[in-house]
Coordinates of C-alpha atoms in Angstrom, one line a residue:
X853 CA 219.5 125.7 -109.4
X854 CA 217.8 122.9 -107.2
X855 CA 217.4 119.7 -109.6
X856 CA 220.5 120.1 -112.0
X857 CA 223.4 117.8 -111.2
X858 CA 226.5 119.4 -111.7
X859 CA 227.0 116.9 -115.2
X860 CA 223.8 118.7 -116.9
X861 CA 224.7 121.7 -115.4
X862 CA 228.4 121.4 -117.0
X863 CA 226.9 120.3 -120.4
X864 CA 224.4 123.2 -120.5
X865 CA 227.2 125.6 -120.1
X866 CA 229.3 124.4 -122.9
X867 CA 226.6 124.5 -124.9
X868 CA 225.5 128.2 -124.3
X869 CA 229.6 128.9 -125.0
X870 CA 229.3 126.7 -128.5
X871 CA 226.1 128.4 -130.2
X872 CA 227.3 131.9 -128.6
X873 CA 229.2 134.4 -130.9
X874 CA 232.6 134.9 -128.8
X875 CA 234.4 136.9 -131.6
X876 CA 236.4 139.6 -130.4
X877 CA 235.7 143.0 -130.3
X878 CA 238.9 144.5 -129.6
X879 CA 242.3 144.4 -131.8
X880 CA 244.5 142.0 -131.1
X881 CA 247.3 145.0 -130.9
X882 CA 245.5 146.4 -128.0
X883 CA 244.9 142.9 -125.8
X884 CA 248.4 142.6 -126.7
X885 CA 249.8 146.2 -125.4
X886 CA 247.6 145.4 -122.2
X887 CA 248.0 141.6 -121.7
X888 CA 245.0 140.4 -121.9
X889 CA 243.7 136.9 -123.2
X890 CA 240.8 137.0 -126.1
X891 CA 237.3 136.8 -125.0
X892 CA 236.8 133.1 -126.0
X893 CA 239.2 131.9 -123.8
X894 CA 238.9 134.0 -120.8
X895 CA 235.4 132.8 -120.8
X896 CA 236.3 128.9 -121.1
X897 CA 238.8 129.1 -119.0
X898 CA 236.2 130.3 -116.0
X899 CA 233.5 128.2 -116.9
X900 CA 236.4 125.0 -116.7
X901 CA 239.2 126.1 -115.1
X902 CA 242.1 123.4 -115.4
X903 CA 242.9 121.7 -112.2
X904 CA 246.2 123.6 -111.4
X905 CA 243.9 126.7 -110.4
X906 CA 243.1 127.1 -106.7
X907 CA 239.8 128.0 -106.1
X908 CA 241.2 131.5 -104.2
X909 CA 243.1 132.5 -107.8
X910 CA 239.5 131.8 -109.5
X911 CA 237.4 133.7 -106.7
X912 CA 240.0 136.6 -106.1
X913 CA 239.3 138.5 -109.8
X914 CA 243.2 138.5 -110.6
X915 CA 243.6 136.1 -113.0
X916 CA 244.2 137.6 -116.4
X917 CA 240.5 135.6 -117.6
X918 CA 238.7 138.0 -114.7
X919 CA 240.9 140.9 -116.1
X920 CA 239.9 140.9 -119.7
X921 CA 236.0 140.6 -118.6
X922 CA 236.4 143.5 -116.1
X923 CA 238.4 145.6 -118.7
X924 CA 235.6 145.1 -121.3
X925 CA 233.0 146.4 -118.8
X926 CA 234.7 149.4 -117.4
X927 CA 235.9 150.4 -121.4
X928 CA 232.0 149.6 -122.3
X929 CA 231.0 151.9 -119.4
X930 CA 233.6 154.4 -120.6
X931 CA 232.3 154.7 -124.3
X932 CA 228.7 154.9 -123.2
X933 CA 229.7 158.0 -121.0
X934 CA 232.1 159.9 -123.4
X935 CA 229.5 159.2 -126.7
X936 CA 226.7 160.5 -124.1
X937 CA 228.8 163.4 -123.5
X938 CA 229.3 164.1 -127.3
X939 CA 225.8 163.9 -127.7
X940 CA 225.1 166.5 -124.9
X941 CA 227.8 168.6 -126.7
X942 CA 226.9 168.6 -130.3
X943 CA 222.8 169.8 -128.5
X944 CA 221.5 173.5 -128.8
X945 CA 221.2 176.0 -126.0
X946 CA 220.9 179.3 -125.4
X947 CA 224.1 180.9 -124.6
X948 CA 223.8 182.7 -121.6
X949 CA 226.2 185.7 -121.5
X950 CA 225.2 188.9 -119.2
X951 CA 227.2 192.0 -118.2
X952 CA 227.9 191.0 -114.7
X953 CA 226.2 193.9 -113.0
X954 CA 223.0 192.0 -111.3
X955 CA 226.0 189.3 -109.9
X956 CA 228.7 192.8 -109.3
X957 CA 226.0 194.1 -106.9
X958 CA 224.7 191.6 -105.3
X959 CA 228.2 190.6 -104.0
X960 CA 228.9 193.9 -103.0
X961 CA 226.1 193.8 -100.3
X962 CA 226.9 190.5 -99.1
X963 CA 228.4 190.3 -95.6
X964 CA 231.3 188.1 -96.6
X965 CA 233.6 187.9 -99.1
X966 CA 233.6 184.6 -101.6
X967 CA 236.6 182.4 -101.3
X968 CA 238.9 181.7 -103.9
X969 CA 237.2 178.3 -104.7
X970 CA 234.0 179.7 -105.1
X971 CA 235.1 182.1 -107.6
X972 CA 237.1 179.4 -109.2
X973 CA 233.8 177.4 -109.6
X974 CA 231.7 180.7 -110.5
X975 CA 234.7 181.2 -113.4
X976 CA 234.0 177.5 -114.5
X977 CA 229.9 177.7 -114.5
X978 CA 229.9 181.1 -116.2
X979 CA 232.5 179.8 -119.2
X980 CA 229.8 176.6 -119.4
X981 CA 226.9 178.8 -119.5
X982 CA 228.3 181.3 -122.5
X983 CA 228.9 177.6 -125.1
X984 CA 225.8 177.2 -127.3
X985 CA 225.7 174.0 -126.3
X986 CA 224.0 172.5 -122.6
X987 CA 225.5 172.8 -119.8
X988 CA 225.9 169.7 -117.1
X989 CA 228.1 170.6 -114.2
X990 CA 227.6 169.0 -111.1
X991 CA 228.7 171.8 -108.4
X992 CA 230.2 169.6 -105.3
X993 CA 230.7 171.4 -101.8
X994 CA 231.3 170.0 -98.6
X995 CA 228.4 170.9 -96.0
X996 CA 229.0 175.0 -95.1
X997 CA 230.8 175.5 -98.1
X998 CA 228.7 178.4 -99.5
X999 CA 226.9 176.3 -102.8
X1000 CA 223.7 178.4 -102.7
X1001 CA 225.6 181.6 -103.4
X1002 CA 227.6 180.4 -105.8
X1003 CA 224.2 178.6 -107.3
X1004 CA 222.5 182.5 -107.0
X1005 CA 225.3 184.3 -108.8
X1006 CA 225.5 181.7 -111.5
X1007 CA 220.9 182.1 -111.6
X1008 CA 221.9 186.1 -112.4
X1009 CA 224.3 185.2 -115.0
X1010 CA 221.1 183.6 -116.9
X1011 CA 219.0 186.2 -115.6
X1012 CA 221.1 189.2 -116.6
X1013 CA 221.1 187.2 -120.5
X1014 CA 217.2 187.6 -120.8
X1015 CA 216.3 183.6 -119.4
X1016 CA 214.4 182.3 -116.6
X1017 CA 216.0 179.7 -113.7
X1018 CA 214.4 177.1 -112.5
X1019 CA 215.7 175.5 -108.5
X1020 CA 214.8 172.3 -107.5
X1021 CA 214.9 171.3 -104.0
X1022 CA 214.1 167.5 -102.7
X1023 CA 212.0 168.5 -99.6
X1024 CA 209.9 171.5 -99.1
X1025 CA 212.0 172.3 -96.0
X1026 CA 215.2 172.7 -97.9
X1027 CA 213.4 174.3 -101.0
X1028 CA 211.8 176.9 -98.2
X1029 CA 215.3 177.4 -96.9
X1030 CA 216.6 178.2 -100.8
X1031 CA 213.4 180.8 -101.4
X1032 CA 213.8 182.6 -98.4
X1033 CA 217.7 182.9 -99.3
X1034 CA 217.2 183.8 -103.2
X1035 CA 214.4 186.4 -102.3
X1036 CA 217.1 187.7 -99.7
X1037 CA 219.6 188.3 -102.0
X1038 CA 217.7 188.9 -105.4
X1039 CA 214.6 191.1 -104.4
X1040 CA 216.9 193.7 -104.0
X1041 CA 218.1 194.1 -107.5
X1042 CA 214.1 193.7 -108.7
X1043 CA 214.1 189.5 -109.3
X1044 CA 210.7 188.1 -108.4
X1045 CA 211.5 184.7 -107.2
X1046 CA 208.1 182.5 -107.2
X1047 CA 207.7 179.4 -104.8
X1048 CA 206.2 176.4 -106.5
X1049 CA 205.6 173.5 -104.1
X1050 CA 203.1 170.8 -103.2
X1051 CA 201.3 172.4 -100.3
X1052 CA 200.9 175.8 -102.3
X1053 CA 196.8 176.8 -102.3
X1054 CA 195.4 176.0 -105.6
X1055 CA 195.1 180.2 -106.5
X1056 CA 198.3 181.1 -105.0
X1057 CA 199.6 178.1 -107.8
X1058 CA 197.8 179.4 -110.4
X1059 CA 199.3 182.5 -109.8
X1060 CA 202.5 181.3 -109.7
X1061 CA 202.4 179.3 -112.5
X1062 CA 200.9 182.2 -114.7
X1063 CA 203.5 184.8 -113.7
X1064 CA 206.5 182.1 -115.0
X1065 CA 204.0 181.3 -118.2
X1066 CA 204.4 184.8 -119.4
X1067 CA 207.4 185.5 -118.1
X1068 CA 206.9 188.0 -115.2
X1069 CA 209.1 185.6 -112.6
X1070 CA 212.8 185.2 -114.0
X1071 CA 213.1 182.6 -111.0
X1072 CA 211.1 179.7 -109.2
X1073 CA 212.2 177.8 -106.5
X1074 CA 210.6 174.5 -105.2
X1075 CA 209.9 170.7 -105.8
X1076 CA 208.6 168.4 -107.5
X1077 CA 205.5 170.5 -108.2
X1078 CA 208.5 172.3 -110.3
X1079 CA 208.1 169.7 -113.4
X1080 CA 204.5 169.0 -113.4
X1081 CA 202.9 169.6 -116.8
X1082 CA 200.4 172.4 -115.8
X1083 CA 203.8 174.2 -115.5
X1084 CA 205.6 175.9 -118.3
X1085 CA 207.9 178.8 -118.1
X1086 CA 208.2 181.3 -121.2
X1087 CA 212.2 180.9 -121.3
X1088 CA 213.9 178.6 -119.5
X1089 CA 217.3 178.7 -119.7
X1090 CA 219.1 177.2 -116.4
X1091 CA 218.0 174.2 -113.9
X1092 CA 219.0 174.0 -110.7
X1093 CA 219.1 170.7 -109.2
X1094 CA 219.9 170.4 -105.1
X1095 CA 220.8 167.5 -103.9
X1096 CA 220.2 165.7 -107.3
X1097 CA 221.5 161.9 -105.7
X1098 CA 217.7 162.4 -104.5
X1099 CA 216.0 162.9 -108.0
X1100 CA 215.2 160.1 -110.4
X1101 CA 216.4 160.2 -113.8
X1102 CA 213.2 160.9 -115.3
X1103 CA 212.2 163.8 -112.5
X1104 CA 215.4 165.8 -113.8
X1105 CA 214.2 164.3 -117.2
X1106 CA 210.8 166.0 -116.8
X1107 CA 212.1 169.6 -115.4
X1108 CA 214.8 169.6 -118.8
X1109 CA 212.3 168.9 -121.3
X1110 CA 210.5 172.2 -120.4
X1111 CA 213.4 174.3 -122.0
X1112 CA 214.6 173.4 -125.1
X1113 CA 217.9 171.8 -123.9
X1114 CA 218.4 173.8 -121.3
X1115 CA 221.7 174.3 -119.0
X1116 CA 222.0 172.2 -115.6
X1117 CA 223.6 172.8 -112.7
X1118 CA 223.5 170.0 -110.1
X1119 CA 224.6 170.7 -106.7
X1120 CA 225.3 167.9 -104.3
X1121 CA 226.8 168.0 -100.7
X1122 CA 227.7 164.2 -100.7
X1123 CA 231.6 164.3 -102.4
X1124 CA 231.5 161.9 -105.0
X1125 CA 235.0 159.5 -104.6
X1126 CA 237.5 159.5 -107.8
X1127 CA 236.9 156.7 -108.8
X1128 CA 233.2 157.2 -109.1
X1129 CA 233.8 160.7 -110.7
X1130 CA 235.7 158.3 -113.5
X1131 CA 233.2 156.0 -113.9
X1132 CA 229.3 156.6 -112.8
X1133 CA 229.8 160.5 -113.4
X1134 CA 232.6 160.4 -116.5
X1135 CA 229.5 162.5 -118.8
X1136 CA 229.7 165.2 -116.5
X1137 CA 232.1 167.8 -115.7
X1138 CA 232.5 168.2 -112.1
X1139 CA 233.3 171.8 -110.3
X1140 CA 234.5 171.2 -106.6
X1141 CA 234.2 173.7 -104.0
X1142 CA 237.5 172.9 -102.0
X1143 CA 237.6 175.1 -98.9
X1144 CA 235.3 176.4 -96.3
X1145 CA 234.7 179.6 -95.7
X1146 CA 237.0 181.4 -92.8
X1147 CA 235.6 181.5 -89.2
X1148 CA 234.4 178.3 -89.6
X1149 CA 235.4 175.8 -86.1
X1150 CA 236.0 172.3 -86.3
X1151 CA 233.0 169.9 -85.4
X1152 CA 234.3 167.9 -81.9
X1153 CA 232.0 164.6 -82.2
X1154 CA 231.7 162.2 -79.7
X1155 CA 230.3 158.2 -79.9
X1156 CA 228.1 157.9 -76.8
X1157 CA 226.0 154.7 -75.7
X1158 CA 222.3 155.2 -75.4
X1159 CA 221.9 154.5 -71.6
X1160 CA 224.2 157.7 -70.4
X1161 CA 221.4 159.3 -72.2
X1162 CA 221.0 161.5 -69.0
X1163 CA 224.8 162.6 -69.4
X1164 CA 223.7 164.1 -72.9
X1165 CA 220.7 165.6 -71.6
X1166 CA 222.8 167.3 -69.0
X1167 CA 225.4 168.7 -71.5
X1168 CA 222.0 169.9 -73.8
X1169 CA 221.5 171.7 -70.7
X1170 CA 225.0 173.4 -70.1
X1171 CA 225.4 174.2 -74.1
X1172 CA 222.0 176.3 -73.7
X1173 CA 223.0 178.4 -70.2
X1174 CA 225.9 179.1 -72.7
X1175 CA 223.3 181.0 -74.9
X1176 CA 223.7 178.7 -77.6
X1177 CA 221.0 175.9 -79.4
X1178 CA 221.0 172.5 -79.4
X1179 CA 219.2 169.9 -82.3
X1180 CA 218.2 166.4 -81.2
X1181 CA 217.7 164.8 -84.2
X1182 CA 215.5 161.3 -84.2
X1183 CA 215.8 158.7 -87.3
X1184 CA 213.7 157.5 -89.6
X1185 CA 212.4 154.2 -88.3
X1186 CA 212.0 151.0 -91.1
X1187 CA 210.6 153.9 -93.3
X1188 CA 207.2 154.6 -90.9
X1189 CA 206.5 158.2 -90.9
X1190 CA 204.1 157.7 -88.3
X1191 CA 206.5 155.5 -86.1
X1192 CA 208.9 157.9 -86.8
X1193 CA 206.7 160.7 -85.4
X1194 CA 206.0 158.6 -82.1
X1195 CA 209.6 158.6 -81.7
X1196 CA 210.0 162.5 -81.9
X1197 CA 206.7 163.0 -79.8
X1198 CA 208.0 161.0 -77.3
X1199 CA 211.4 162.5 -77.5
X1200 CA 210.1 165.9 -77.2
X1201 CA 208.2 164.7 -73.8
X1202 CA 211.3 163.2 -72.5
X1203 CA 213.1 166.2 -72.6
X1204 CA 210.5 168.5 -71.6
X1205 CA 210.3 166.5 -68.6
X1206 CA 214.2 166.4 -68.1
X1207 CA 214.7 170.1 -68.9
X1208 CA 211.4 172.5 -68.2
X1209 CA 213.8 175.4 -67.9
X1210 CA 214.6 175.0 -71.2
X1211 CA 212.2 175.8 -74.4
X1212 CA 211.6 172.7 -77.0
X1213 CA 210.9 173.0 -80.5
X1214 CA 209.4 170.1 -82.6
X1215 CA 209.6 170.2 -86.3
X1216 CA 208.3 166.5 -88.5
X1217 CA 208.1 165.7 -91.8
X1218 CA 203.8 165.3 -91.7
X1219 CA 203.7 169.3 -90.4
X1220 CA 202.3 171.9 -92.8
X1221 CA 204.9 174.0 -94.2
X1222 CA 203.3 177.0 -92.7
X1223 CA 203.9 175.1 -89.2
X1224 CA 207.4 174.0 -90.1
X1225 CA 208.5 177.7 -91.1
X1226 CA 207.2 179.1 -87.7
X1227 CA 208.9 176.3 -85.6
X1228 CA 212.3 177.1 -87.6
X1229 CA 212.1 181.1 -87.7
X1230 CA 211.1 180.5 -84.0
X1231 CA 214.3 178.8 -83.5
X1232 CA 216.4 180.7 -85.5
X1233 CA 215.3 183.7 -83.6
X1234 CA 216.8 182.0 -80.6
X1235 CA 213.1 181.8 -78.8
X1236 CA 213.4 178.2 -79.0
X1237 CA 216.8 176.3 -76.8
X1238 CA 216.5 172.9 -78.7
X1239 CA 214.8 171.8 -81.7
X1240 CA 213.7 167.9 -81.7
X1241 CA 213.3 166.9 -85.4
X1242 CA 213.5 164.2 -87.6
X1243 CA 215.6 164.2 -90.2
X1244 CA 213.9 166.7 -92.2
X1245 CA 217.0 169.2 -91.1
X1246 CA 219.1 167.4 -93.1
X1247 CA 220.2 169.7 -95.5
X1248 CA 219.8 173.4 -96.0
X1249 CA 219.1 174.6 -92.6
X1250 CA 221.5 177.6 -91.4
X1251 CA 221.3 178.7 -87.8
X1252 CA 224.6 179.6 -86.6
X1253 CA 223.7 180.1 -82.8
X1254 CA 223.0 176.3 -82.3
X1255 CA 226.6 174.5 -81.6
X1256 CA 224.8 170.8 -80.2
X1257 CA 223.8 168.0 -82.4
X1258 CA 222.6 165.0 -81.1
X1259 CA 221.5 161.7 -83.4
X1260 CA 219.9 158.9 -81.7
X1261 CA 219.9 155.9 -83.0
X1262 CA 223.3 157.0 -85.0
X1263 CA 224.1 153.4 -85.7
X1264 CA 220.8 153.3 -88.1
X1265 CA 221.9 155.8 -90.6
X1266 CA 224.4 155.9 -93.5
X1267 CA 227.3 157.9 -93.3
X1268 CA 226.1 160.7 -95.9
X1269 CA 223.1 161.2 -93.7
X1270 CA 225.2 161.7 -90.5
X1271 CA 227.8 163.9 -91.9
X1272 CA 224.9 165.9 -93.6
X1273 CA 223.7 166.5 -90.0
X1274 CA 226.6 167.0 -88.1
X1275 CA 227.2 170.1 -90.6
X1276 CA 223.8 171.8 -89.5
X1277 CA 226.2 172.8 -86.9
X1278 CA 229.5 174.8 -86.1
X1279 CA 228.5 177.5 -88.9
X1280 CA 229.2 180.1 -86.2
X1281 CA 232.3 180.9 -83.9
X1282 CA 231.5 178.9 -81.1
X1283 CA 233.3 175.2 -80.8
X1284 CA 230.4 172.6 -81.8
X1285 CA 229.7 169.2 -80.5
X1286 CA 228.6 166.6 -82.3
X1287 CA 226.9 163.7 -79.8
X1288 CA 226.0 160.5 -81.5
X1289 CA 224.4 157.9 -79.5
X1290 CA 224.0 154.2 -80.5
X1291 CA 222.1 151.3 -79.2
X1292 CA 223.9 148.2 -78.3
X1293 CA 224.3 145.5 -80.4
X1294 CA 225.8 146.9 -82.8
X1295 CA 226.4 144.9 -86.4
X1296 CA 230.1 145.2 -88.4
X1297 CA 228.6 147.5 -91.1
X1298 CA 227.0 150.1 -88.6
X1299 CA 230.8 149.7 -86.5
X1300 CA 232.5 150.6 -89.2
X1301 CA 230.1 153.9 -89.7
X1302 CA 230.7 155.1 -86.6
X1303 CA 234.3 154.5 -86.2
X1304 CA 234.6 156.5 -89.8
X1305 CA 232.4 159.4 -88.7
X1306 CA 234.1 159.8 -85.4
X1307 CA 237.8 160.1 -87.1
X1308 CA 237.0 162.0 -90.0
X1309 CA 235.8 165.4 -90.6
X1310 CA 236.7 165.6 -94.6
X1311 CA 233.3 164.8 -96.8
X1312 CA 235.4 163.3 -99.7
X1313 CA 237.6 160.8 -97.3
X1314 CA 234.0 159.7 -95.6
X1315 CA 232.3 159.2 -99.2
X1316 CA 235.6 157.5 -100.1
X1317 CA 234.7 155.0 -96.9
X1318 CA 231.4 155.2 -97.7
X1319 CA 231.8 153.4 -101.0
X1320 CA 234.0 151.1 -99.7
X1321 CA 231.6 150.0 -97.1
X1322 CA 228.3 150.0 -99.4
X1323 CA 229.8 149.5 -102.8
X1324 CA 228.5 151.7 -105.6
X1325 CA 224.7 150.4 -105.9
X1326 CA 223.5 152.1 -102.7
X1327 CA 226.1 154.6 -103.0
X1328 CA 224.4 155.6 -106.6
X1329 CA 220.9 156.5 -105.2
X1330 CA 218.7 157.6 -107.3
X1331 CA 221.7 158.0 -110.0
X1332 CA 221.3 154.2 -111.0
X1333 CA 218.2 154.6 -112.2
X1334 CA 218.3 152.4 -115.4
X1335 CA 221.8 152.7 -115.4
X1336 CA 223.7 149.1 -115.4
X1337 CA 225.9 148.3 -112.8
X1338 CA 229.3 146.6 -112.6
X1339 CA 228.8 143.1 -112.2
X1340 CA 232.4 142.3 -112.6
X1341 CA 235.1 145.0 -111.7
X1342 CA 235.6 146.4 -108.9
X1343 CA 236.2 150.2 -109.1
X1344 CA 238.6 150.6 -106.1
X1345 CA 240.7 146.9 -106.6
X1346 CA 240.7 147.6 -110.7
X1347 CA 241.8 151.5 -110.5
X1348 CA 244.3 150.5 -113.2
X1349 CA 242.0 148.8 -115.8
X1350 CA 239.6 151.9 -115.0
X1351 CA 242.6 153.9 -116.2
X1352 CA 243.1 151.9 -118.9
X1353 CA 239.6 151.7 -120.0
X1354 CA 239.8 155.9 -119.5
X1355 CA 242.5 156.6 -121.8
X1356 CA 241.9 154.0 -124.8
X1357 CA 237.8 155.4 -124.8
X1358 CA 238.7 158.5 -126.7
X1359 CA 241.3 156.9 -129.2
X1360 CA 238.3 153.8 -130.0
X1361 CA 235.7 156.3 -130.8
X1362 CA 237.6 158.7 -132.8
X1363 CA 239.7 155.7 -135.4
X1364 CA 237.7 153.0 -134.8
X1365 CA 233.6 153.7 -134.5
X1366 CA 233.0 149.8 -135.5
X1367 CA 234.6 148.1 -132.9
X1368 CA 232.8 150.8 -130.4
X1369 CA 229.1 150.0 -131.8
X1370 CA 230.2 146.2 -131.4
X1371 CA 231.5 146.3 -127.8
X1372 CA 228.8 148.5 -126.6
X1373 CA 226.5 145.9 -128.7
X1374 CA 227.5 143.2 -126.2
X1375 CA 227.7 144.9 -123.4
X1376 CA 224.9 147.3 -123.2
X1377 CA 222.9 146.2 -125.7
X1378 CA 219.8 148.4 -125.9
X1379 CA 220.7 150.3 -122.9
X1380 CA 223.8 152.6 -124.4
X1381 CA 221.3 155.5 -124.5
X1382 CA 220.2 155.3 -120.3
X1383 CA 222.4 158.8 -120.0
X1384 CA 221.2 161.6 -121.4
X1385 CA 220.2 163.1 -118.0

């Protein structure tokens, strides 16, 4: 504030803290049971602190002042969660109750058996979906874990009960990926599954979209095109959401309101820490796929520096006279599509040049899907030795003969993004490698990445990082979406007030309703109802 002297400045805040109502929301018995000072004074105290206080106590957040303001924004954040839960709660949905034998067969003919966690999780979804009220479970798996079976057996528990199922995908590659698997495993038993995406020929939309309008297709996988309003399905009962961090509130908004309330399932592959779990995600209830299946081999990766490039390109080489596939996977560039194709063109000429006894593959996120689905079926047929790509691999994509991944540019992606890649391989028995090169100079926050994808393996330990690093704003994605963020606590330094905060949410709305529409008053104000998603 260029212009005020630190006198007006001081005189302006003492006013704002005269005319402003300061009254406490909370009981004096519960400040008291936690130690904490009233409002009023926590909030004069910061705005003048007496002279004894070092300016580290007053900047640290462990004064008992900091406390009572970080308390009253977690417990605000709690209440807003648990009354957005009741209100999900006290809705009406079908309940979805079938005999099992659509779900019975199909995991009959599969060619492995579910683990214990997955039919843990299947137990949890299937108790969710027989309640007459909506279902929100967010279904978290660690990249391989087997979520899209789990998300097919719980689609033919709302099949076998007379509904239709909706799966949403963010990218057409991944959404491809789910149709080809959910025609796979559900043709069989006499499911039509319709694809509904962007690049679909006007008729073969129409089609589509009049076969879920009277009820001929019980399933439809795709994207966005999934909630446009043209669409409408006769009886919608379940939503599948893939990757939700990647929707927007009102996208999974848009796709809901087309059922009455329907059930959701939300799938994501990026853990979500504890402590967000508590906070960010408290209206959901959270299923956790907790073991990979058997077979699986451990993921060696290795930090390499971009000018041994040749070194790589050498050990691209030796992993394909093996008989196994390789993915070189270039970033997305300051958000260019069409820089970022340049990168992968060139890329693809490099290696051609380095390597013409080997077959390359190119696969880019302006191809036609048609393109994009021969490149891949080329390369899962093992005709092509190494797919260049752009990140459009991400998620989704199961080949289990390729056992090479290599990111350039590693030290320009986040840490979900790299982990997501790295698990594109070692889904078969072979020992997979993991090569990420970086280009020097690298800044603290891209050090820190690397050195936490090269030690860990565990998705829940590198989210944990993950939010240390970026905090929970970026961490949030698309989550955040009109959602308020802490501006004072700190979830990983105030674990105990989030605790706190946790336990006395439940007691406040159940005996004291008051003080919860006051404190939500101040601190949410007219945004208490951003959660109904």
């Amino acid at each position: 504030m260029s212009g005020l002297s630190q006198p007006t400045l001081r005189r302006i805040i003492r006013q704002a803290l005269e005319q402003t109502d300061l009254a406490d929301t909370l009981p004096e018995s519960l400040l008291a049971q936690l130690k904490l000072p009233p409002l009023a004074e926590s909030l004069h105290l910061l705005h003048a602190p007496p002279p004894e206080y070092s300016i580290g106590q007053l900047s640290d957040g462990s004064l008992p002042a900091w406390q009572r303001l970080k308390f009253d924004e977690l417990l605000a954040q709690q209440l807003s969660m648990r009354l957005a839960r009741a209100h999900r709660l006290s809705g009406q949905a079908m309940p979805l109750v079938g005999d099992g034998s659509l779900a019975k067969t199909l995991v009959q003919s599969l060619p492995f058996a579910l683990t214990a966690a997955q039919d843990r999780v299947l137990a949890e979804i299937r108790q969710d979906l027989a309640q007459p009220h909506p279902m929100h479970r967010l279904l978290q798996g660690d990249v391989g874990s087997g979520k899209t079976i789990v998300a097919a057996l719980s689609a033919l528990a709302a099949i076998e009960a007379g509904a239709q199922v909706a799966v949403m995908a963010p990218t057409e590659i991944l959404a491809e990926q789910h149709h080809i698997k959910f025609r796979q495993w559900l043709e069989p038993l006499g499911i039509s599954v319709a694809w509904l995406s962007g690049s679909l020929k006007k008729k073969e939309k129409d089609q589509a979209k009049a076969a879920l309008a009277d009820g001929r297709i019980r399933l439809a996988v795709g994207t966005h095109a999934l909630f446009q309003d043209d669409v409408s399905f006769q009886n919608l009962g379940l939503v599948i959401v893939d990757e939700q961090h990647r929707f927007g509130v009102a996208q999974r908004l848009a796709l809901k309101n087309k059922g009455c309330d329907v059930h959701q399932l939300m799938m994501s592959a990026t853990p979500i820490p504890r402590t967000l779990a508590m906070s960010f995600f408290a209206d959901l209830d959270v299923s956790i796929i907790d073991e990979l299946p058997p077979g699986r081999t451990p993921i060696k990766t290795r930090l390499v520096n971009n000018i041994r490039r040749h070194e790589v390109e050498g050990f691209v080489l030796a992993t394909c006279k093996k008989g196994q596939q390789a993915y070189w996977v270039c970033p997305l560039i300051e958000e260019s599509e069409a820089l970022q194709l340049q990168t992968a063109t060139d890329t693809l000429a490099e290696l051609q040049a380095a390597l013409p006894e080997l077959t390359i593959g190119l696969v880019h996120g302006r191809m036609k899907s048609a393109e994009k689905a021969t490149v891949m079926a080329e390369f899962a047929a093992g005709r092509i030795h190494v797919l260049v790509a752009t990140t459009v691999i991400e998620v989704g994509v199961d080949v289990p003969n390729a056992a090479l991944m290599v990111i350039e540019h590693a030290e320009r992606m986040g840490l979900s993004q790299l982990h997501q890649l790295r698990g594109r391989v070692g889904r078969g028995a072979a020992v997979s490698s993991c090569v990420l090169l970086f280009a020097e100079p690298l800044g603290d926050t891209a050090k820190a990445r690397l050195k936490v994808i090269y030690e860990n393996t565990d998705g829940f330990e590198i989210a944990r990082q993950d939010l240390n690093i970026r905090g929970p704003g970026e961490f949030l994605g698309a989550r955040q979406s009109g959602l308020p963020l802490l501006r004072f606590a700190d979830l990983e330094q105030d674990l105990p007030l989030l605790e706190a905060a946790r336990r006395i949410a439940p007691e406040l709305i159940a005996r004291h309703p008051d003080i919860v529409e006051k404190h939500l008053e101040r601190w949410l104000a007219s945004r208490e109802g951003y959660l109904g998603v």
